[in-house]
Tab-separated table of C-alpha atoms in Angstrom:
chain	number	residue	atom	x	y	z
N	1	MET	CA	-25.647	1.486	-25.844
N	2	GLU	CA	-24.904	5.131	-26.632
N	3	THR	CA	-21.376	6.329	-26.731
N	4	LYS	CA	-20.869	8.929	-23.995
N	5	SER	CA	-17.351	10.320	-24.542
N	6	MET	CA	-14.273	10.295	-26.729
N	7	ARG	CA	-12.738	7.840	-24.319
N	8	THR	CA	-15.587	5.478	-24.857
N	9	LYS	CA	-15.209	5.799	-28.714
N	10	LEU	CA	-11.572	4.881	-28.390
N	11	ARG	CA	-12.231	1.802	-26.230
N	12	LEU	CA	-14.615	-0.020	-28.298
N	13	THR	CA	-13.748	-3.592	-29.123
N	14	GLN	CA	-14.341	-5.091	-32.565
N	15	THR	CA	-16.320	-8.347	-32.455
N	16	PRO	CA	-18.419	-10.381	-34.982
N	17	ILE	CA	-21.617	-8.494	-33.755
N	18	GLY	CA	-20.119	-5.001	-34.043
N	19	ASN	CA	-17.932	-2.652	-32.064
N	20	LEU	CA	-18.669	-2.948	-28.436
N	21	PRO	CA	-17.577	-1.346	-25.056
N	22	SER	CA	-15.496	-3.338	-22.809
N	23	VAL	CA	-16.726	-4.810	-19.559
N	24	SER	CA	-14.114	-2.628	-17.613
N	25	LEU	CA	-15.369	0.463	-19.391
N	26	ILE	CA	-18.908	-0.104	-18.573
N	27	LEU	CA	-18.046	-0.773	-14.874
N	28	SER	CA	-15.824	2.241	-14.717
N	29	GLU	CA	-18.577	4.492	-16.020
N	30	THR	CA	-21.439	3.028	-14.041
N	31	SER	CA	-20.069	1.719	-10.702
N	32	ASP	CA	-20.576	3.665	-7.357
N	33	LYS	CA	-17.351	5.488	-6.665
N	34	THR	CA	-18.259	6.803	-3.255
N	35	GLY	CA	-15.937	4.446	-1.317
N	36	LEU	CA	-13.148	5.014	-3.827
N	37	GLU	CA	-13.512	8.725	-3.598
N	38	GLN	CA	-13.501	8.538	0.314
N	39	TRP	CA	-10.349	6.439	0.195
N	40	GLN	CA	-8.698	8.797	-2.196
N	41	LYS	CA	-9.554	11.768	-0.035
N	42	ARG	CA	-8.200	9.948	3.036
N	43	ILE	CA	-4.748	9.012	1.652
N	44	GLY	CA	-4.468	11.800	-0.947
N	45	PHE	CA	-4.637	11.927	-4.744
N	46	LEU	CA	-0.976	11.344	-5.446
N	47	GLU	CA	-0.692	8.368	-3.149
N	48	SER	CA	-3.922	6.884	-4.522
N	49	GLU	CA	-2.682	7.221	-8.070
N	50	LYS	CA	0.580	5.429	-7.141
N	51	ILE	CA	-1.307	2.575	-5.560
N	52	LYS	CA	-3.572	2.067	-8.509
N	53	LYS	CA	-0.710	2.313	-10.940
N	54	ASP	CA	1.097	-0.343	-8.872
N	55	ALA	CA	-2.025	-2.533	-8.812
N	56	VAL	CA	-2.286	-2.286	-12.604
N	57	GLN	CA	1.425	-3.286	-13.064
N	58	ARG	CA	1.037	-6.271	-10.732
N	59	GLY	CA	-2.041	-7.389	-12.631
N	60	ILE	CA	-0.289	-7.002	-16.046
N	61	ARG	CA	2.773	-8.945	-14.722
N	62	LEU	CA	0.515	-11.686	-13.344
N	63	ASP	CA	-1.240	-12.064	-16.640
N	64	ALA	CA	2.005	-12.198	-18.472
N	65	GLU	CA	3.457	-14.868	-16.107
N	66	ILE	CA	0.455	-17.118	-16.401
N	67	LYS	CA	0.619	-16.837	-20.269
N	68	HIS	CA	4.309	-17.457	-20.179
N	69	TYR	CA	3.794	-20.601	-17.933
N	70	PHE	CA	1.322	-22.106	-20.492
N	71	GLU	CA	3.686	-21.321	-23.297
N	72	THR	CA	6.873	-22.722	-21.639
N	73	GLY	CA	5.965	-24.647	-18.634
N	74	TRP	CA	8.226	-22.343	-16.563
N	75	VAL	CA	6.897	-21.911	-12.961
N	76	ASP	CA	9.598	-20.104	-10.955
N	77	GLN	CA	7.873	-16.718	-10.981
N	78	SER	CA	6.405	-14.119	-8.678
N	79	GLU	CA	4.621	-14.636	-5.389
N	80	TYR	CA	1.409	-13.868	-7.223
N	81	PHE	CA	1.930	-16.434	-9.790
N	82	GLU	CA	2.893	-19.088	-7.203
N	83	GLN	CA	-0.674	-18.372	-5.454
N	84	SER	CA	-2.445	-18.512	-8.977
N	85	TYR	CA	-0.688	-21.808	-9.636
N	86	THR	CA	-2.276	-23.484	-6.668
N	87	LEU	CA	-5.494	-23.120	-8.551
N	88	ILE	CA	-4.279	-23.551	-12.219
N	89	SER	CA	-2.835	-26.991	-11.344
N	90	GLU	CA	-6.304	-28.167	-10.536
N	91	PHE	CA	-7.662	-27.569	-14.045
N	92	THR	CA	-7.288	-28.868	-17.519
N	93	GLY	CA	-8.398	-27.433	-20.946
N	94	HIS	CA	-6.817	-23.955	-20.294
N	95	GLN	CA	-8.009	-20.949	-22.199
N	96	LEU	CA	-6.385	-17.503	-21.469
N	97	GLN	CA	-7.390	-13.956	-22.504
N	98	GLN	CA	-10.053	-15.063	-25.027
N	99	LEU	CA	-12.132	-12.384	-26.713
N	100	VAL	CA	-15.833	-12.827	-25.835
N	101	TRP	CA	-18.985	-10.774	-26.550
N	102	HIS	CA	-22.572	-10.620	-25.565
N	103	PRO	CA	-25.552	-9.506	-27.527
N	104	MET	CA	-26.552	-7.148	-24.538
N	105	GLY	CA	-23.831	-4.902	-26.040
N	106	TYR	CA	-20.505	-5.576	-24.444
N	107	ALA	CA	-17.147	-7.419	-25.044
N	108	GLY	CA	-13.890	-8.237	-23.306
N	109	ARG	CA	-11.176	-10.753	-22.647
N	110	PHE	CA	-11.536	-13.128	-19.618
N	111	ASP	CA	-8.445	-13.960	-17.714
N	112	TYR	CA	-8.810	-17.810	-17.551
N	113	LEU	CA	-11.205	-20.516	-18.326
N	114	GLY	CA	-10.588	-24.144	-17.351
N	115	THR	CA	-12.165	-27.563	-16.581
N	116	ASP	CA	-12.118	-28.917	-13.012
N	117	GLU	CA	-11.779	-32.566	-12.101
N	118	THR	CA	-15.666	-33.070	-12.313
N	119	GLY	CA	-15.807	-31.769	-15.814
N	120	ARG	CA	-17.385	-28.315	-15.027
N	121	SER	CA	-16.042	-25.207	-16.633
N	122	VAL	CA	-14.844	-22.548	-14.390
N	123	LEU	CA	-13.971	-18.990	-15.362
N	124	ILE	CA	-11.408	-17.061	-13.163
N	125	GLU	CA	-10.870	-13.425	-12.953
N	126	TRP	CA	-7.363	-12.778	-11.439
N	127	LYS	CA	-6.712	-9.817	-9.198
N	128	THR	CA	-3.690	-8.788	-7.083
N	129	ALA	CA	-3.764	-6.882	-3.821
N	130	ASP	CA	-1.355	-5.687	-1.009
N	131	LYS	CA	-3.748	-6.987	1.545
N	132	PRO	CA	-6.863	-9.198	1.931
N	133	LYS	CA	-10.206	-7.669	0.559
N	134	ALA	CA	-13.433	-7.505	2.425
N	135	LYS	CA	-16.048	-9.320	0.316
N	136	GLU	CA	-18.052	-5.908	-0.078
N	137	TRP	CA	-15.025	-4.410	-1.790
N	138	THR	CA	-15.026	-7.182	-4.442
N	139	ILE	CA	-18.352	-6.396	-6.012
N	140	ASP	CA	-16.961	-4.847	-9.189
N	141	ALA	CA	-14.634	-7.745	-9.655
N	142	GLN	CA	-17.600	-10.141	-9.164
N	143	LEU	CA	-19.651	-8.191	-11.744
N	144	GLN	CA	-16.802	-8.455	-14.135
N	145	ALA	CA	-16.366	-12.085	-13.749
N	146	VAL	CA	-20.021	-12.726	-14.250
N	147	ALA	CA	-20.145	-10.473	-17.295
N	148	TYR	CA	-17.222	-12.490	-18.774
N	149	LEU	CA	-18.953	-15.771	-17.880
N	150	LYS	CA	-22.186	-14.841	-19.703
N	151	ALA	CA	-20.284	-13.425	-22.823
N	152	ALA	CA	-18.133	-16.591	-22.894
N	153	GLU	CA	-21.106	-18.842	-22.731
N	154	TYR	CA	-22.643	-16.842	-25.687
N	155	ALA	CA	-19.509	-16.511	-27.826
N	156	LEU	CA	-18.010	-19.952	-27.095
N	157	GLY	CA	-21.378	-21.826	-27.036
N	158	THR	CA	-20.435	-23.597	-23.886
N	159	LYS	CA	-21.998	-23.742	-20.371
N	160	ILE	CA	-19.847	-22.384	-17.603
N	161	SER	CA	-20.831	-23.582	-14.062
N	162	GLU	CA	-18.876	-21.142	-12.035
N	163	ALA	CA	-16.992	-17.817	-11.993
N	164	ARG	CA	-14.186	-17.193	-9.283
N	165	VAL	CA	-12.716	-14.002	-8.426
N	166	VAL	CA	-9.204	-14.788	-7.152
N	167	TYR	CA	-7.038	-12.295	-5.282
N	168	CYS	CA	-3.274	-13.085	-5.117
N	169	ILE	CA	-2.133	-11.083	-2.041
N	170	THR	CA	1.282	-9.710	-1.196
N	171	GLY	CA	2.975	-11.912	1.461
N	172	HIS	CA	0.368	-14.716	1.336
N	173	GLN	CA	0.958	-18.305	0.282
N	174	LEU	CA	-2.676	-18.976	-0.821
N	175	PRO	CA	-5.059	-16.577	-2.756
N	176	GLU	CA	-8.466	-15.446	-1.554
N	177	VAL	CA	-11.067	-17.172	-3.789
N	178	TYR	CA	-14.516	-15.808	-4.171
N	179	PRO	CA	-16.702	-18.421	-6.042
N	180	ILE	CA	-19.820	-17.430	-7.861
N	181	THR	CA	-22.385	-20.136	-8.593
N	182	GLY	CA	-26.094	-20.848	-9.254
N	183	ASN	CA	-28.532	-18.031	-8.585
N	184	LYS	CA	-25.741	-15.738	-7.592
N	185	ILE	CA	-24.544	-15.630	-11.176
N	186	GLU	CA	-28.034	-14.465	-12.355
N	187	GLU	CA	-28.238	-11.866	-9.552
N	188	LEU	CA	-24.927	-10.343	-10.325
N	189	PHE	CA	-25.605	-10.421	-14.139
N	190	ASP	CA	-28.861	-8.468	-13.458
N	191	GLN	CA	-26.947	-5.792	-11.518
N	192	PHE	CA	-24.288	-5.579	-14.269
């Protein structure tokens, strides 16, 4: 993979197989931005930047709360954590923010990997949102989750049966869950 910009050079991740671009960098440079541009034009640049910044801050907070929970056992946290806990409580063998890489030339840190009650490994990519997402607006998150799944299988040497994109939504009690299994994993990985 050729380095395209100074930004790319600065965002390479050191791995045992070399310095590699992150999954999020690859998606940001290759995804179709038509819908995003139309949305930005409709609501205005400043408002769109504020919304994006708020979304990033919510995600950072949720990641920190999940990590804090596993370090301390403390569960009285944000509404986003409460929604994520409905899923976390179903799993054992928790792994968080693990660095993984793939020989196709990318790396990154998945949000969560756990084992369900049947012994299957499930990788979760957490997201937050102000309102429910139409499935067609989750494609980049699905690509991200599948890329992490394949990298985790390679780097950790384990079979992962399912990826889930989980949106914790403002004002909701339960998150939206988009499971990715079977042939859909391979289809999305081919798109990535």
